[in-house]
Short mmCIF file of C-alpha atoms in Angstrom, two decimals:
data_model
loop_
_atom_site.label_atom_id
_atom_site.label_comp_id
_atom_site.label_asym_id
_atom_site.label_seq_id
_atom_site.Cartn_x
_atom_site.Cartn_y
_atom_site.Cartn_z
CA PRO A 1 13.96 -74.53 -4.00
CA ASP A 2 12.63 -76.91 -6.72
CA LEU A 3 11.41 -79.44 -4.09
CA LYS A 4 13.61 -82.18 -5.56
CA PHE A 5 13.41 -84.39 -2.47
CA TYR A 6 9.62 -84.00 -2.37
CA TYR A 7 9.19 -85.06 -5.99
CA ASP A 8 11.61 -87.98 -5.63
CA THR A 9 9.35 -89.30 -2.87
CA LYS A 10 6.09 -88.42 -4.63
CA PHE A 11 7.11 -90.24 -7.82
CA ARG A 12 8.60 -93.11 -5.78
CA LYS A 13 11.99 -92.87 -7.42
CA LEU A 14 13.64 -96.25 -6.87
CA THR A 15 16.94 -94.90 -5.54
CA ARG A 16 16.73 -91.62 -3.70
CA TYR A 17 17.90 -89.68 -0.69
CA LYS A 18 16.76 -86.71 1.31
CA MET A 19 18.20 -84.41 3.93
CA ARG A 20 16.71 -83.65 7.29
CA ALA A 21 17.82 -82.41 10.67
CA ARG A 22 16.37 -83.66 13.94
CA PHE A 23 16.09 -82.34 17.44
CA TYR A 24 14.24 -83.91 20.34
CA GLY A 25 11.68 -82.15 22.48
CA ARG A 26 9.39 -79.29 21.53
CA GLN A 27 12.28 -76.84 21.15
CA ALA A 28 15.93 -77.27 20.16
CA THR A 29 18.08 -76.83 23.26
CA ASP A 30 21.56 -78.28 22.80
CA VAL A 31 22.22 -80.60 19.83
CA ILE A 32 21.00 -80.86 16.23
CA TRP A 33 21.25 -84.15 14.33
CA PRO A 34 21.78 -83.53 10.57
CA GLU A 35 20.94 -86.70 8.66
CA ILE A 36 20.93 -88.09 5.13
CA LYS A 37 18.33 -90.80 4.57
CA TYR A 38 19.08 -93.08 1.63
CA ARG A 39 16.60 -95.48 0.06
CA ASN A 40 16.93 -98.15 -2.62
CA ALA A 41 13.60 -99.91 -3.19
CA SER A 42 12.60 -101.16 0.29
CA VAL A 43 16.09 -100.92 1.82
CA ILE A 44 16.77 -97.82 3.92
CA TRP A 45 19.96 -96.64 5.56
CA LYS A 46 20.96 -93.38 7.19
CA LYS A 47 24.04 -91.31 7.85
CA ARG A 48 23.81 -88.85 10.71
CA SER A 49 26.03 -86.67 12.86
CA SER A 50 25.57 -84.40 15.86
CA VAL A 51 26.15 -80.66 15.80
CA PRO A 52 26.02 -78.26 18.76
CA LEU A 53 23.11 -75.88 18.45
CA GLU A 54 25.37 -72.85 17.98
CA ARG A 55 27.02 -74.48 14.94
CA TRP A 56 23.75 -75.15 13.10
CA PRO A 57 23.90 -71.93 10.99
CA THR A 58 27.46 -72.71 9.84
CA LEU A 59 26.24 -75.75 7.88
CA PHE A 60 24.60 -73.40 5.40
CA HIS A 61 27.73 -71.31 4.84
CA PRO A 62 30.51 -73.74 3.87
CA GLU A 63 34.07 -72.49 4.00
CA TYR A 64 36.60 -72.93 1.23
CA SER A 65 38.82 -75.94 1.72
CA GLU A 66 42.59 -75.51 1.99
CA ARG A 67 43.12 -78.89 0.32
CA ARG A 68 45.27 -78.63 -2.83
CA GLU A 69 44.61 -82.03 -4.40
CA PRO A 70 41.15 -83.09 -5.64
CA VAL A 71 39.32 -85.93 -3.93
CA ILE A 72 37.21 -88.31 -6.03
CA LYS A 73 34.09 -89.63 -4.30
CA ALA A 74 31.52 -92.17 -5.41
CA GLN A 75 28.77 -89.94 -4.03
CA MET A 76 28.18 -86.84 -1.96
CA ASP A 77 28.06 -88.11 1.58
CA SER A 78 27.87 -85.13 3.89
CA PHE A 79 25.00 -82.85 4.86
CA GLU A 80 27.03 -79.77 3.96
CA GLU A 81 27.90 -81.10 0.48
CA LEU A 82 24.25 -81.72 -0.34
CA ILE A 83 23.29 -78.24 0.86
CA TYR A 84 25.92 -76.76 -1.44
CA TRP A 85 25.21 -78.82 -4.57
CA HIS A 86 21.42 -78.64 -4.36
CA ASN A 87 21.25 -75.12 -2.94
CA ALA A 88 19.05 -76.76 -0.31
CA GLN A 89 17.03 -74.67 2.12
CA PRO A 90 14.79 -75.62 5.04
CA THR A 91 11.26 -76.01 3.68
CA LEU A 92 9.18 -77.76 6.32
CA HIS A 93 9.38 -78.37 10.06
CA VAL A 94 7.67 -81.68 10.93
CA ARG A 95 6.83 -82.60 14.52
CA TYR A 96 5.27 -85.72 16.01
CA PHE A 97 5.11 -87.71 19.23
CA ARG A 98 7.01 -91.02 18.99
CA GLU A 99 6.50 -94.03 21.25
CA PRO A 100 9.41 -96.45 20.65
CA TYR A 101 10.00 -100.06 21.69
CA VAL A 102 13.31 -101.91 21.32
CA THR A 103 13.74 -105.69 21.13
CA GLU A 104 16.47 -107.55 22.98
CA LEU A 105 16.08 -110.66 20.82
CA GLU A 106 18.14 -109.35 17.90
CA GLU A 107 21.08 -107.02 17.48
CA TYR A 108 18.73 -104.36 16.11
CA GLY A 109 14.96 -104.22 16.06
CA ARG A 110 12.52 -101.40 16.83
CA VAL A 111 8.78 -100.82 16.74
CA THR A 112 7.66 -97.19 16.78
CA PHE A 113 4.27 -95.48 16.94
CA ASP A 114 4.06 -91.88 15.66
CA ARG A 115 1.10 -89.68 16.63
CA GLN A 116 0.01 -86.04 16.58
CA LEU A 117 1.60 -85.20 13.24
CA CYS A 118 1.94 -81.48 12.60
CA CYS A 119 4.16 -79.16 10.60
CA ARG A 120 4.89 -75.57 9.69
CA PRO A 121 6.46 -73.98 6.60
CA THR A 122 9.94 -72.59 7.23
CA ASN A 123 10.28 -70.67 3.94
CA GLY A 124 14.04 -71.13 3.78
CA SER A 125 14.69 -69.91 7.32
CA ILE A 126 17.20 -71.79 9.48
CA GLU A 127 15.61 -70.39 12.65
CA LEU A 128 14.60 -73.30 14.90
CA ALA A 129 12.47 -71.49 17.48
CA TYR A 130 8.75 -71.38 16.77
CA HIS A 131 5.37 -70.72 18.35
CA GLU A 132 2.87 -73.48 19.00
CA GLU A 133 0.19 -71.62 17.03
CA ASP A 134 2.41 -71.91 13.93
CA MET A 135 1.93 -75.68 13.81
CA ILE A 136 -0.60 -77.16 11.37
CA TYR A 137 -1.93 -80.62 12.23
CA TYR A 138 -2.33 -82.99 9.30
CA ASP A 139 -3.20 -86.27 10.99
CA ASP A 140 -6.87 -86.01 10.06
CA PRO A 141 -8.57 -88.59 7.79
CA ILE A 142 -8.70 -86.21 4.79
CA ASP A 143 -5.02 -85.29 4.75
CA ALA A 144 -3.95 -88.83 5.60
CA ARG A 145 -6.34 -90.33 3.02
CA CYS A 146 -7.67 -93.00 5.36
CA ASP A 147 -10.82 -93.67 7.38
CA ASP A 148 -9.34 -92.67 10.73
CA SER A 149 -6.70 -90.33 12.07
CA PRO A 150 -3.55 -92.39 11.62
CA VAL A 151 -1.03 -93.73 14.07
CA ILE A 152 2.05 -94.55 12.01
CA LEU A 153 3.48 -97.93 12.97
CA GLU A 154 6.98 -98.74 11.75
CA ILE A 155 8.83 -102.03 12.21
CA LYS A 156 12.56 -101.46 11.74
CA VAL A 157 15.00 -104.35 11.43
CA GLU A 158 18.53 -104.71 10.16
CA SER A 159 18.00 -107.29 7.40
CA LEU A 160 15.56 -110.24 7.52
CA VAL A 161 12.22 -109.72 9.24
CA PRO A 162 12.37 -111.68 12.54
CA ILE A 163 9.72 -114.17 13.67
CA TRP A 164 8.34 -111.87 16.38
CA ALA A 165 7.67 -109.15 13.79
CA ILE A 166 5.95 -111.62 11.46
CA GLU A 167 3.74 -112.77 14.34
CA LEU A 168 2.78 -109.15 15.10
CA ILE A 169 1.87 -108.55 11.46
CA ARG A 170 -0.28 -111.69 11.31
CA LYS A 171 -1.97 -111.24 14.68
CA PHE A 172 -3.10 -107.67 14.00
CA HIS A 173 -3.67 -108.15 10.24
CA LEU A 174 -1.25 -105.36 9.39
CA GLN A 175 -0.86 -104.26 5.79
CA GLN A 176 2.15 -102.34 4.55
CA ARG A 177 1.46 -98.85 3.27
CA GLY A 178 3.73 -96.01 2.30
CA PHE A 179 3.30 -92.73 4.16
CA SER A 180 5.75 -89.85 3.93
CA LYS A 181 5.45 -87.44 6.84
CA TYR A 182 7.44 -84.87 4.87
CA GLY A 183 5.56 -85.36 1.58
CA THR A 184 2.12 -85.33 3.20
CA GLY A 185 3.11 -82.23 5.16
CA ILE A 186 4.14 -80.45 1.95
CA ASP A 187 0.79 -81.34 0.36
CA SER A 188 -1.08 -80.18 3.45
CA VAL A 189 0.69 -76.82 3.76
CA PHE A 190 1.22 -75.85 0.15
CA GLY A 191 -1.58 -77.78 -1.55
CA GLN A 192 -1.10 -80.38 -4.24
CA GLN A 193 2.13 -79.40 -5.96
CA GLU A 194 2.32 -79.32 -9.75
CA SER A 195 5.29 -81.18 -11.13
CA LEU A 196 8.30 -79.14 -12.24
CA ARG A 197 9.84 -82.17 -13.96
CA ASN A 198 9.88 -83.36 -17.51
CA SER A 199 10.73 -86.92 -16.51
CA MET A 200 10.48 -89.20 -13.49
CA PHE A 201 14.24 -89.72 -13.81
CA TYR A 202 15.10 -86.04 -13.35
#
């Protein structure tokens, strides 16, 4: 409710995480992918699971554990735990068309192009069905703060940037730029949010 994950991104908090749930296609049909995205400086890692569509509402109503002994954890590491501790609610549904390419030269390497960015406010509802007219496009030059409507290019590698990626960057004169689809969507739908924090470390 206090848009913690939005402000962590907006203020570029060095170590942060956010929750999101994915489905593929225009409508959810069978599986939801709850995910926690962690970030420390420029290093990103994710923890995700798959949940049948009918179990999606149960994530927001955790059951009491029958465990008698306490368990000490270094961090909260499940989608359900973060929902409980942050009283998290769905705020924004983001949709885009992704064109992915996968390299066979390394164990892991992907190049993705994201287009047709749009979103809709969910106002705390866990309902996944929606109407096309509910979507608000925010890939225009004003919302994206650039000269043209953006295509978001991401190069994703496991550790060191491989030679082929460096050659792509040099050949097309690419410059790294931060762009949060979630954060920009929040700004587009709700307007520029005033900070609820007293400190960037909150």
